[in-house]
PDB file of C-alpha atoms in Angstrom:
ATOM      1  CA  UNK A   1      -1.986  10.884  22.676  1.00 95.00           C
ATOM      2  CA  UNK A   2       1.925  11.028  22.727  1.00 94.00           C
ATOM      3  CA  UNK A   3       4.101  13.684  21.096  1.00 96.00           C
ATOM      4  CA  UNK A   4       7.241  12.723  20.203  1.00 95.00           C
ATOM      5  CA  UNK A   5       9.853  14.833  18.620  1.00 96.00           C
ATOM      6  CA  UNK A   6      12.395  13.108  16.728  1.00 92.00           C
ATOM      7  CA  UNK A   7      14.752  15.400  18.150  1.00 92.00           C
ATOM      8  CA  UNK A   8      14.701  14.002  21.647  1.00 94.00           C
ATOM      9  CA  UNK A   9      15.974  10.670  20.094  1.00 93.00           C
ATOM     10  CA  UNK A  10      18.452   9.254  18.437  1.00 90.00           C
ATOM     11  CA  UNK A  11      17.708   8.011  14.736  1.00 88.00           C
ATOM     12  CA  UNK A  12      17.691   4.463  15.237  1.00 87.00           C
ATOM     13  CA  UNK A  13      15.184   5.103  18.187  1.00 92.00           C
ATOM     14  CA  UNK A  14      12.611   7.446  15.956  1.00 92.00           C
ATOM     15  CA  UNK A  15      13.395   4.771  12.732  1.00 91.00           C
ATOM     16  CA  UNK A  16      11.386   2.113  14.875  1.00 93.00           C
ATOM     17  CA  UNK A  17       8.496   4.357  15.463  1.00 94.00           C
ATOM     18  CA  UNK A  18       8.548   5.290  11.493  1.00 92.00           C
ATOM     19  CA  UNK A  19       9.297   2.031  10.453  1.00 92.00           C
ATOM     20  CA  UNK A  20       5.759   0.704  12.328  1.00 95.00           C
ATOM     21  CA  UNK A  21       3.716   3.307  11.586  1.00 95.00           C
ATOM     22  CA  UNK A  22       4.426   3.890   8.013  1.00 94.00           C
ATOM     23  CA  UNK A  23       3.149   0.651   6.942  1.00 95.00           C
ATOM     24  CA  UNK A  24       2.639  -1.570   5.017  1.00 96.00           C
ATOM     25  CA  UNK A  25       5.114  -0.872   2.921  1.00 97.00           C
ATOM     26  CA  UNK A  26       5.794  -2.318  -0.909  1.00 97.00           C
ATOM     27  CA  UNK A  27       8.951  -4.082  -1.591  1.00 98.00           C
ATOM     28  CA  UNK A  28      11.840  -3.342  -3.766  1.00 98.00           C
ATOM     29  CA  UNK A  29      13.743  -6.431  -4.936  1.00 98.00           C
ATOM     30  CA  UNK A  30      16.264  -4.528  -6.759  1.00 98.00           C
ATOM     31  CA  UNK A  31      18.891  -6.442  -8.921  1.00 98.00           C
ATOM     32  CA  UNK A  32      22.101  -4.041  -9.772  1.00 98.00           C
ATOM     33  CA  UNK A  33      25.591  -5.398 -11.222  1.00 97.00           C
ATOM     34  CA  UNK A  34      29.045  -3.733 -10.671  1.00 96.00           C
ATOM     35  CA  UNK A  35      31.022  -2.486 -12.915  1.00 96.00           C
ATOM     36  CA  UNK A  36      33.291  -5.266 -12.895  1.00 95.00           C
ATOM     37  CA  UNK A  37      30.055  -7.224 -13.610  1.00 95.00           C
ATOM     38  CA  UNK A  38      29.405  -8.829  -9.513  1.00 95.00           C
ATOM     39  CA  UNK A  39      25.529  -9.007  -9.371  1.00 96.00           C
ATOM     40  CA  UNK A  40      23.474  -7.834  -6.428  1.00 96.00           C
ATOM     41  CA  UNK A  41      20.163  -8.577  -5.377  1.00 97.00           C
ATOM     42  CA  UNK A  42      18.406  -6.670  -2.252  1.00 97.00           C
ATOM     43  CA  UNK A  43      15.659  -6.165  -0.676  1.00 97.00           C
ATOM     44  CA  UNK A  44      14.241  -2.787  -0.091  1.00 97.00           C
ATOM     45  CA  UNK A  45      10.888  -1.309   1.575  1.00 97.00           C
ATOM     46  CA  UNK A  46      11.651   2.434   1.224  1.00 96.00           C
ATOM     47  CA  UNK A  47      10.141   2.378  -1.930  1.00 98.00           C
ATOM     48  CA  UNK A  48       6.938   3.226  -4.154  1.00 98.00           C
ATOM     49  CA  UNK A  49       5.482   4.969  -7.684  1.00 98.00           C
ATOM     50  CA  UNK A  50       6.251   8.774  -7.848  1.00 97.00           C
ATOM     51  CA  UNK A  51       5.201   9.454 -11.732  1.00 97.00           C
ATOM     52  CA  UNK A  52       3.651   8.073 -14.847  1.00 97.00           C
ATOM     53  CA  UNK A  53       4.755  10.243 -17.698  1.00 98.00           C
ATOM     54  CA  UNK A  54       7.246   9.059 -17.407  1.00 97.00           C
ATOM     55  CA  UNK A  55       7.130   6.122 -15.295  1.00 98.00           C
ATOM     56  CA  UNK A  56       9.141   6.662 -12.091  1.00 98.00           C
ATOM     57  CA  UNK A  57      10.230   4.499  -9.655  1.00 98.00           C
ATOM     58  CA  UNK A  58      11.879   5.221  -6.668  1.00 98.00           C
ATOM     59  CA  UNK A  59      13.564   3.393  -3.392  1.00 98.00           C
ATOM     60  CA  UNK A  60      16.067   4.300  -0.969  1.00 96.00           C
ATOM     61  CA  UNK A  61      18.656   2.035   0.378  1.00 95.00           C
ATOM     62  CA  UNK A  62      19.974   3.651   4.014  1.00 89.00           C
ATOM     63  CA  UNK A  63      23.235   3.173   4.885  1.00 86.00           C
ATOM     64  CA  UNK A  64      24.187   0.498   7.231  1.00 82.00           C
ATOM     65  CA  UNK A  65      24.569   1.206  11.987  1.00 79.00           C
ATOM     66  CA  UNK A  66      28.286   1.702  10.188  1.00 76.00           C
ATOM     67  CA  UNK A  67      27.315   4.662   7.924  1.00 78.00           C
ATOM     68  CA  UNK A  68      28.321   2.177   5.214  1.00 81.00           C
ATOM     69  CA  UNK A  69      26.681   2.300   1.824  1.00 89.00           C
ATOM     70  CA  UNK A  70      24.676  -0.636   0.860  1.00 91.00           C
ATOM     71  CA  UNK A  71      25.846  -2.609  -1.868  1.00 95.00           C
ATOM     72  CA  UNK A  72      22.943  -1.119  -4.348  1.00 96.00           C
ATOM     73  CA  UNK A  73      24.570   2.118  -3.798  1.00 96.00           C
ATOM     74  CA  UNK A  74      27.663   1.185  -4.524  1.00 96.00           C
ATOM     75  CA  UNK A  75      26.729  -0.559  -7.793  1.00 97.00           C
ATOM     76  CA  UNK A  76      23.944   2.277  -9.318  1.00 98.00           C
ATOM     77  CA  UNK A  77      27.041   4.752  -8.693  1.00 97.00           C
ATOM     78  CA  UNK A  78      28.998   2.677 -10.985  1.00 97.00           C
ATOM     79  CA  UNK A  79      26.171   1.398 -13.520  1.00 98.00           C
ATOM     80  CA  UNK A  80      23.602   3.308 -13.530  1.00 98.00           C
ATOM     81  CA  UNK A  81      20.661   0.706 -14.352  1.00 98.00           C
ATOM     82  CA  UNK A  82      18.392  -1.737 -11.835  1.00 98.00           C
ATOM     83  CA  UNK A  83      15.724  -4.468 -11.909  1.00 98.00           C
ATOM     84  CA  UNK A  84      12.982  -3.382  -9.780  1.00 98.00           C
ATOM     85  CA  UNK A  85      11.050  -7.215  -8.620  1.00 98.00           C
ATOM     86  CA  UNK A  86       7.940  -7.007  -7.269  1.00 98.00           C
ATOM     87  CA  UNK A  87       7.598  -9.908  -4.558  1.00 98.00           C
ATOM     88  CA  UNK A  88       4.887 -12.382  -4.090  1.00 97.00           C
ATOM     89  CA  UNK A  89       3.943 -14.539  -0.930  1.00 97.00           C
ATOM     90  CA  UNK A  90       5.825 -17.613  -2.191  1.00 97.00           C
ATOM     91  CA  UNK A  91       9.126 -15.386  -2.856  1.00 97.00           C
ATOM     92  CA  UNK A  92       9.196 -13.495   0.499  1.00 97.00           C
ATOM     93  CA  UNK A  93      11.413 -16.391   2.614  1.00 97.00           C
ATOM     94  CA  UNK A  94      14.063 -16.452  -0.141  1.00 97.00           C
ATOM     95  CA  UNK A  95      13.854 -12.602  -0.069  1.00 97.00           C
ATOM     96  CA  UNK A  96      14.601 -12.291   3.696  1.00 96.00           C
ATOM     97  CA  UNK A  97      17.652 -14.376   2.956  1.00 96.00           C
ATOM     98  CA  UNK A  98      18.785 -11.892   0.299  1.00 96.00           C
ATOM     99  CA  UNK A  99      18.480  -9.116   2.329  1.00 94.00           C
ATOM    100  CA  UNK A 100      21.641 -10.987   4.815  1.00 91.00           C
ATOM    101  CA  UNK A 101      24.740  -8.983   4.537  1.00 89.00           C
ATOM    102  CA  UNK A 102      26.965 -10.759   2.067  1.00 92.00           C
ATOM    103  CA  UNK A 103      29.773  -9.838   0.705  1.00 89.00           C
ATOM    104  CA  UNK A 104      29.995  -7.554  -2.303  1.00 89.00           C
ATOM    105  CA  UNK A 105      31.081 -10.033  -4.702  1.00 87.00           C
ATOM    106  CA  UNK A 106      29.128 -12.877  -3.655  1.00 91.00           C
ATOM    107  CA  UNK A 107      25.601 -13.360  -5.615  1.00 92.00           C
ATOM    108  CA  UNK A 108      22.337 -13.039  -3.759  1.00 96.00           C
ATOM    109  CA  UNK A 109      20.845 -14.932  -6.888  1.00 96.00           C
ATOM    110  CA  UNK A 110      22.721 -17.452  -6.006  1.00 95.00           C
ATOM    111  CA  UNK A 111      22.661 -17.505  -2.305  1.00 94.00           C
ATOM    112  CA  UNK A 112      18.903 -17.185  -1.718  1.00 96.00           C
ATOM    113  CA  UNK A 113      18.028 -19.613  -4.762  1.00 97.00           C
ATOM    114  CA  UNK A 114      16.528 -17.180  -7.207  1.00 97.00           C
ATOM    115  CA  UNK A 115      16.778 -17.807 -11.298  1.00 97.00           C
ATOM    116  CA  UNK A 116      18.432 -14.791 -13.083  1.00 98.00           C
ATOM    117  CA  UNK A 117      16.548 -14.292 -16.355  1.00 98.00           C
ATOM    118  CA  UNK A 118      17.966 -11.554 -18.830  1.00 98.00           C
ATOM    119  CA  UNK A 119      17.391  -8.177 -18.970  1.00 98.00           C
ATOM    120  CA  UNK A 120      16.841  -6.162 -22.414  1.00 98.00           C
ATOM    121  CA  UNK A 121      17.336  -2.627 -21.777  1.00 98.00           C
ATOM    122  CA  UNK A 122      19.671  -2.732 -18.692  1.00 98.00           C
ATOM    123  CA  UNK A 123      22.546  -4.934 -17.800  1.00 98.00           C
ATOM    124  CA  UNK A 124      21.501  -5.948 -14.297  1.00 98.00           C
ATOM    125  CA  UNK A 125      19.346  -9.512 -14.822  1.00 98.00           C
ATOM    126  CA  UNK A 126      15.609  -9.482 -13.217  1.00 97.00           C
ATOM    127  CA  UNK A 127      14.428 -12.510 -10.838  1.00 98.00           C
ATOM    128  CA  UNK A 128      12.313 -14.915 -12.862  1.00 98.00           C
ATOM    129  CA  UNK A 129      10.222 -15.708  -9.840  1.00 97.00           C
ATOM    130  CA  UNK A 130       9.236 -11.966  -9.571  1.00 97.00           C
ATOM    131  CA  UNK A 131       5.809 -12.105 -10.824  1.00 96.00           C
ATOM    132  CA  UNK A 132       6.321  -8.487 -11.862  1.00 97.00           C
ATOM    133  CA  UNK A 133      10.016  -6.549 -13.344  1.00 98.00           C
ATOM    134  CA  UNK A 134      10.588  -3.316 -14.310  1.00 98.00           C
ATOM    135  CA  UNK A 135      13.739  -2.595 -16.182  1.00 98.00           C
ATOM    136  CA  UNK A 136      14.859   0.802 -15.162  1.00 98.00           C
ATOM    137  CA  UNK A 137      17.418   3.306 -15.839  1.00 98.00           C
ATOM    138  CA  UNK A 138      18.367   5.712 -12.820  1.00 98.00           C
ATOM    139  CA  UNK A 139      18.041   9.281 -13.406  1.00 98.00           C
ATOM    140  CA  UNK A 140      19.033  10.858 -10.150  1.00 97.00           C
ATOM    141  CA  UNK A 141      20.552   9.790  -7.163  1.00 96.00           C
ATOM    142  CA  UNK A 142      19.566  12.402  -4.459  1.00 95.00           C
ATOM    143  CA  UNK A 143      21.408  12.215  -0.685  1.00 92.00           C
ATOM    144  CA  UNK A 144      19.041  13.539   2.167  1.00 89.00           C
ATOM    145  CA  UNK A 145      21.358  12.938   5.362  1.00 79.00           C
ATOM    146  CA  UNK A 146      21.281  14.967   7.792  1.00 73.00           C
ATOM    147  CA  UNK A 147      22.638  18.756   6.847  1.00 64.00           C
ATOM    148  CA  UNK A 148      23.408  17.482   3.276  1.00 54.00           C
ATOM    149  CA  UNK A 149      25.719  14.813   5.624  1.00 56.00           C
ATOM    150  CA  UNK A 150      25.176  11.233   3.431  1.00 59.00           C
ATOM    151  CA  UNK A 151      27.544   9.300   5.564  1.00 68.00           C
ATOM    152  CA  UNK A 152      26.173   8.841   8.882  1.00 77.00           C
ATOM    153  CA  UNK A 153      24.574   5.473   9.891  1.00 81.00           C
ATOM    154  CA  UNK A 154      20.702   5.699   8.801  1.00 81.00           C
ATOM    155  CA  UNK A 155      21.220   7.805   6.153  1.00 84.00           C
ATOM    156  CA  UNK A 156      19.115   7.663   2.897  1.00 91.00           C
ATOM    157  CA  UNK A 157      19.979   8.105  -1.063  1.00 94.00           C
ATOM    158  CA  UNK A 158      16.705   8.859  -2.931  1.00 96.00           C
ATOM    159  CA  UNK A 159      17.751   5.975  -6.715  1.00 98.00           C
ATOM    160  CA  UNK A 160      15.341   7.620  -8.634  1.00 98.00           C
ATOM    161  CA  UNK A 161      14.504   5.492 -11.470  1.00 98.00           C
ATOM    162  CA  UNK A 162      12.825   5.844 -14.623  1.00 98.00           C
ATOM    163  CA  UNK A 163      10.987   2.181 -16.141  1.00 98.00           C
ATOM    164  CA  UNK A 164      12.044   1.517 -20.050  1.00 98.00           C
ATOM    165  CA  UNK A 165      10.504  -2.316 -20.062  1.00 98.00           C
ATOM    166  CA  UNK A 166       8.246  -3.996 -17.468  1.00 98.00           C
ATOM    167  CA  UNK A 167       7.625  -7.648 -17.542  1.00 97.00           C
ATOM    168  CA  UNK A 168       4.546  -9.318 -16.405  1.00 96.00           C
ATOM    169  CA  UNK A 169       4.074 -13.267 -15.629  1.00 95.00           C
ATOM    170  CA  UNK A 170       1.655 -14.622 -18.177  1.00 93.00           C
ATOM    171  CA  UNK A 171      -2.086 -14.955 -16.635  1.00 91.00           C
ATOM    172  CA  UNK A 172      -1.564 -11.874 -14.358  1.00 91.00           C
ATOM    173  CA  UNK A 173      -2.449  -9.222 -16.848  1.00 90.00           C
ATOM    174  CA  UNK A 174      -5.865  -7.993 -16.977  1.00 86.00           C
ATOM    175  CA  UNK A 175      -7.636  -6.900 -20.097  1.00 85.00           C
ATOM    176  CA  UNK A 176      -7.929  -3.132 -19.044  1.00 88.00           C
ATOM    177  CA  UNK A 177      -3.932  -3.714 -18.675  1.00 90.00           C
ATOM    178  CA  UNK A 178      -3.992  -3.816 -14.365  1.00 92.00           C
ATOM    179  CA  UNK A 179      -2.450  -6.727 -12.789  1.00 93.00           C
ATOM    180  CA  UNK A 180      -4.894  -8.926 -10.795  1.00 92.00           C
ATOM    181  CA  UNK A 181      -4.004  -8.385  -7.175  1.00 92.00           C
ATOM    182  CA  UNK A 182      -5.842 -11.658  -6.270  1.00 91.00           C
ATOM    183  CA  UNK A 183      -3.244 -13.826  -8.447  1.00 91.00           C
ATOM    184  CA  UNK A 184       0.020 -11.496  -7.694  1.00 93.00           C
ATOM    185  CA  UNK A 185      -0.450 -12.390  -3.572  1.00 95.00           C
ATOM    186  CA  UNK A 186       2.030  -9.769  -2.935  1.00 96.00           C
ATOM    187  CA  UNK A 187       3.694  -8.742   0.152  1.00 97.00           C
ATOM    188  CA  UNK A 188       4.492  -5.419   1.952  1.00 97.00           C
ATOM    189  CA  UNK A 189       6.474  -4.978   5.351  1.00 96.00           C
ATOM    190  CA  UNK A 190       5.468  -3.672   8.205  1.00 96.00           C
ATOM    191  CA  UNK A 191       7.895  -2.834  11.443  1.00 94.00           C
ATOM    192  CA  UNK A 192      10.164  -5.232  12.921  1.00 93.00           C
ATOM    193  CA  UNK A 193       9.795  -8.487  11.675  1.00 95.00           C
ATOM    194  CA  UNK A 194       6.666  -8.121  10.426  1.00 96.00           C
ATOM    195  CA  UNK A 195       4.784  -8.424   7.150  1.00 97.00           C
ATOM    196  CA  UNK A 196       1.595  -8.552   5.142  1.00 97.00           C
ATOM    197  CA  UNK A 197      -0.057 -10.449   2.585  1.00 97.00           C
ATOM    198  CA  UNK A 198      -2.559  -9.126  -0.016  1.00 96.00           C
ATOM    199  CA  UNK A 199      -4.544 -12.311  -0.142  1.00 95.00           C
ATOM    200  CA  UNK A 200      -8.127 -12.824   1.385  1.00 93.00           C
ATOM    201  CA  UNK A 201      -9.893 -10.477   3.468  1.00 91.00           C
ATOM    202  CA  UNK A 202      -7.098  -8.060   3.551  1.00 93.00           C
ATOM    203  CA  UNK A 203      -8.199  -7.100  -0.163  1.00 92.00           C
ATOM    204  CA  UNK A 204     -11.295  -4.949  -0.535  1.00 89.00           C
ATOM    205  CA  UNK A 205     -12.173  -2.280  -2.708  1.00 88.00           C
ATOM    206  CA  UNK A 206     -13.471   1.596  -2.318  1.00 85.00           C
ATOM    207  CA  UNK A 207     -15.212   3.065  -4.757  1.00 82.00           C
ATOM    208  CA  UNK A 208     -13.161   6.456  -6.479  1.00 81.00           C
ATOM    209  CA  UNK A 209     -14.805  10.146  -4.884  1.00 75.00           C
ATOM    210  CA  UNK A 210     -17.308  12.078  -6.155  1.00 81.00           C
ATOM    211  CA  UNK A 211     -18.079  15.380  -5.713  1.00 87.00           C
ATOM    212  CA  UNK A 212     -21.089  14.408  -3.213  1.00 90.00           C
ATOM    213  CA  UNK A 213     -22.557  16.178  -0.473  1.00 93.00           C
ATOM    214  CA  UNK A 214     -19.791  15.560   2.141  1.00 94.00           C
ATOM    215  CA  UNK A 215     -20.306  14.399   5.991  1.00 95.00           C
ATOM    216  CA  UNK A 216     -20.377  18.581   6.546  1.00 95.00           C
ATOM    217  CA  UNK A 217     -23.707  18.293   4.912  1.00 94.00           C
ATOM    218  CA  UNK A 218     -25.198  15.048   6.648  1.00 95.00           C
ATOM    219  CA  UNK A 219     -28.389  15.534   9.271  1.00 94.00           C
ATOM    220  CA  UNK A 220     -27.083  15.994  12.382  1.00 95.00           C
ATOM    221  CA  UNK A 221     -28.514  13.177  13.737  1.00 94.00           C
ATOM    222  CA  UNK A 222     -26.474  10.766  11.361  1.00 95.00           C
ATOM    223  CA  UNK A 223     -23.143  12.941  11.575  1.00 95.00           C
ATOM    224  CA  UNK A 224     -23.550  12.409  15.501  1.00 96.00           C
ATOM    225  CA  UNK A 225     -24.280   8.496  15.650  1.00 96.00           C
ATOM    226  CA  UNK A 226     -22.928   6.313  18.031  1.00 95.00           C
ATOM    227  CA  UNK A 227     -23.572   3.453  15.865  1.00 96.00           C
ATOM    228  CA  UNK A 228     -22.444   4.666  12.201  1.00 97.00           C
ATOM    229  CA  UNK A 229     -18.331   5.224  12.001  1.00 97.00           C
ATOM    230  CA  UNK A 230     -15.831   7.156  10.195  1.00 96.00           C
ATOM    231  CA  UNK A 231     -16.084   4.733   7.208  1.00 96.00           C
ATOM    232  CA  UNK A 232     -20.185   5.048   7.324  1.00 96.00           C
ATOM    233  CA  UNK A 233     -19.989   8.422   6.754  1.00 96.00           C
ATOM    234  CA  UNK A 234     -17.423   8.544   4.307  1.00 95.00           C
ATOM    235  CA  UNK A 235     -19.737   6.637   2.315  1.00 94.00           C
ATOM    236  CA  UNK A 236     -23.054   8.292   3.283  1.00 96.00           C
ATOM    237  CA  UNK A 237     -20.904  12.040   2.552  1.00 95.00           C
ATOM    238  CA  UNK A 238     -20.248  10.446  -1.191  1.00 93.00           C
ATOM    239  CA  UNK A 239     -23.614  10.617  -2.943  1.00 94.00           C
ATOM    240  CA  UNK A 240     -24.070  13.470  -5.067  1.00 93.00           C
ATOM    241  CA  UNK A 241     -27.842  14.584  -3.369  1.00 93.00           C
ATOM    242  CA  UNK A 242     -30.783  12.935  -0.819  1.00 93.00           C
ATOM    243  CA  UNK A 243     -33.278  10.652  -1.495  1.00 95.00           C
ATOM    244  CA  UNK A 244     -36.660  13.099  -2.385  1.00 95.00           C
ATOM    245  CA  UNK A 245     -38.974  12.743   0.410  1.00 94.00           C
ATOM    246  CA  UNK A 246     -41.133  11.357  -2.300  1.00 95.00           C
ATOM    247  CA  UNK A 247     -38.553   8.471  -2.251  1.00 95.00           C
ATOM    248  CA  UNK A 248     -38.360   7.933   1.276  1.00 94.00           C
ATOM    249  CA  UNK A 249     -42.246   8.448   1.699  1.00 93.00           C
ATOM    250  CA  UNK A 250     -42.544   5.372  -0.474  1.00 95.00           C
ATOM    251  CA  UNK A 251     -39.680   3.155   0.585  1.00 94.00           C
ATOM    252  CA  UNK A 252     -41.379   3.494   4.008  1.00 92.00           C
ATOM    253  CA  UNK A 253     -45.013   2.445   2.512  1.00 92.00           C
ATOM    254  CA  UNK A 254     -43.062  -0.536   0.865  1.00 93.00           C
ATOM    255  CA  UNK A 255     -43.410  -2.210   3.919  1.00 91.00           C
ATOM    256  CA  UNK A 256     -39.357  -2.694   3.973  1.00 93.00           C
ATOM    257  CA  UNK A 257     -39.366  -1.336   7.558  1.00 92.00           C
ATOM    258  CA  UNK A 258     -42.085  -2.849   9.305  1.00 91.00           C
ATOM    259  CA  UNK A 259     -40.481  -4.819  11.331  1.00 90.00           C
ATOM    260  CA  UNK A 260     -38.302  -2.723  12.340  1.00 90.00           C
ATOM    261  CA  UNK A 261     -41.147  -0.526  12.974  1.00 90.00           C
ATOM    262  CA  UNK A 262     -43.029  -3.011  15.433  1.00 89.00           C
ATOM    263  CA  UNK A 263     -40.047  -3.713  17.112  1.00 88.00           C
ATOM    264  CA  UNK A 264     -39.725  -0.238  18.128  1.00 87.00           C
ATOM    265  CA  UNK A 265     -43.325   0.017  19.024  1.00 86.00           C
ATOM    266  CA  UNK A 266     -43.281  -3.297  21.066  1.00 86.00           C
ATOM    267  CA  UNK A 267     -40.209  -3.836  22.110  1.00 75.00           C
ATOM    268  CA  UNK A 268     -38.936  -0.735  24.008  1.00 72.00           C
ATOM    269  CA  UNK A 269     -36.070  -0.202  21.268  1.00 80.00           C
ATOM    270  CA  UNK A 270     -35.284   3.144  20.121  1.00 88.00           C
ATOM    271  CA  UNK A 271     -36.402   3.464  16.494  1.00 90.00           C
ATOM    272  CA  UNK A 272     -33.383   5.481  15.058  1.00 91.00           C
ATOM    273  CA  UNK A 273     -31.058   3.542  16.724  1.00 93.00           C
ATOM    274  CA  UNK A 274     -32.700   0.208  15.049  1.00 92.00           C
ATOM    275  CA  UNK A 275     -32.360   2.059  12.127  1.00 94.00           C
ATOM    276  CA  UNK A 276     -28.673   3.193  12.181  1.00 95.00           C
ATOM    277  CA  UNK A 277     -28.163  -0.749  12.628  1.00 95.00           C
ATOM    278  CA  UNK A 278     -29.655  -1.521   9.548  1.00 95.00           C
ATOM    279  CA  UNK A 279     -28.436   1.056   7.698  1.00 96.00           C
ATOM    280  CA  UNK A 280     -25.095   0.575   8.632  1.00 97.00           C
ATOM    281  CA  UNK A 281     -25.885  -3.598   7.324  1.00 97.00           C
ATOM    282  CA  UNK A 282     -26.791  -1.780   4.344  1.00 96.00           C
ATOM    283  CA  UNK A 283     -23.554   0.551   4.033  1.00 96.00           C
ATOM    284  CA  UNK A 284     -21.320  -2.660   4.415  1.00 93.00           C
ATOM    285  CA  UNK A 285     -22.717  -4.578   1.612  1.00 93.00           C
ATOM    286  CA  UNK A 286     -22.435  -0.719  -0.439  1.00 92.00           C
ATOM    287  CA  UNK A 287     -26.123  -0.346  -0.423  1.00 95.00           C
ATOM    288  CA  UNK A 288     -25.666   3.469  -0.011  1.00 95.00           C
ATOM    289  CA  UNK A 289     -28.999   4.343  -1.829  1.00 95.00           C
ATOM    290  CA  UNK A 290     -30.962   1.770   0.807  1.00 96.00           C
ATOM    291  CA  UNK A 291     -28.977   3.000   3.801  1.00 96.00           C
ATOM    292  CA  UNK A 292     -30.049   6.572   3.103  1.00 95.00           C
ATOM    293  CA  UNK A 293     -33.837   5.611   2.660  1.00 96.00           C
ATOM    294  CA  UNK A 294     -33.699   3.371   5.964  1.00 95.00           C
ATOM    295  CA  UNK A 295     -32.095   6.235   7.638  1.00 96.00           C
ATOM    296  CA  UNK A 296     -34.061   9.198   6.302  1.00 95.00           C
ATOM    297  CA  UNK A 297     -37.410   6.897   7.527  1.00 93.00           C
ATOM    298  CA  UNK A 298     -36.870   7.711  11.243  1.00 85.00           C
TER     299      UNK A 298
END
């Protein structure tokens, strides 16, 4: 393993080793206006939920390799309101392109092709693309350069924001009142150029903890496999007791196992090992109950 102590080197060095690991990352498409009225629409991937009563939002745009403040800065210091735009797979190119370094007064609505639809509670407008907006007010803006120093290149300001509206693209909404990651096909960055899509095979979902046994508590002959992973366990540790060896006594007269059984017999294979396997089949279609039984069989 390397050690590496951001000490020994300089920020923009360490920011590529955060910037890769810490990932994926959502993305901030923030919408601010000036106080002369000059709308600005950015990019931003320092950003994520921090509260639901209320509902906070926050992101952090870094100042620039000048130790210039971004324009999003610059305009939250004057008007204190934003558009936080979620942004979808078919959004991201035109997003890149908003995150170029324009001038202050020229319109990333305009330059990256994006519709500006109204706000209600703010003044900035929100992208009508976005499949998801939250209007927000900002309640703090909180500098964390280095020794209180704000103005040196890298440099972050903490916008935190409270949501007063959020707007959701019809057909997205679920009835529980969750968004439907399937149709939002949202994106999150990753280091360098890099992104990710929520689509496909990247989605998958884990079931919320209980208070089970935990992996301290597992035989140590499953806690030890070489076939069963981190993941295995984590699953196996979850269950709130064992099968009864009444249960496992009759899963293993059900005649479930055997072939496995015969195999090990006649085939020179290591029974527990055949069963790991197939409890581990078992574990990845979140058969926990059956994994346990196959496993406790040996």
């Amino acid at each position: 393993m390397t050690t590496i102590n951001p000490a020994d080197l300089k920020p923009h060095e360490f920011y590529r080793l955060l910037n890769s690991a810490v990932a994926p990352r959502p993305i901030a498409f923030v919408s601010t206006v000036s106080a002369d009225g000059h709308v600005n629409l950015a990019p931003y991937s320092f950003f994520n939920v921090f509260g639901f009563n209320p509902p906070i939002l926050v992101f952090s745009p870094s100042r620039n390799r000048h130790g210039h403040k971004k324009h999003t800065l610059l305009n939250v210091e004057e008007v204190p309101e934003v558009v936080i735009n979620m942004v979808s797979h078919a959004m991201v190119e035109q997003t890149s392109l908003a995150s170029a370094e324009f001038d202050r007064h020229v319109s990333e609505f305009t330059k990256a092709g994006f519709t500006e639809a109204p706000s209600e509670r703010v003044r900035p407008p929100r992208v009508a693309e976005s499949p998801v907006s939250f209007e927000c007010v900002v309640r703090q803006l909180l500098p964390v350069g280095p020794d209180n120093d704000a103005d040196g290149p890298g440099a972050g300001t903490l916008v935190i924001c409270e949501v007063v509206l959020a707007h959701v693209q019809d057909g997205f909404l679920s009835a529980a009142g969750a968004v439907d990651p399937h149709r939002m096909d949202l994106v999150g960055r990753l280091g360098g150029d890099w992104y990710v899509r929520a689509q496909g095979d990247a989605l998958f979902e884990v079931s919320r903890p209980q208070m089970g046994i935990g992996i301290d508590q597992l035989p140590a002959a499953v806690r030890n496999s070489a076939i069963l992973t981190g993941n295995d366990l984590g699953k196996l540790g979850s269950v709130l007791s064992l099968p009864t060896p009444d249960e496992v006594n009759e899963y293993r007269l059900s005649g479930t196992l055997t072939e496995l059984f015969n195999e090990a017999r006649t085939g020179c294979q290591y029974l527990p090992d055949l069963l790991h396997l197939r409890a581990r089949q078992l574990l990845a279609q979140n058969n926990v109950r059956e994994a346990w039984l196959t496993l406790l069989s040996a």
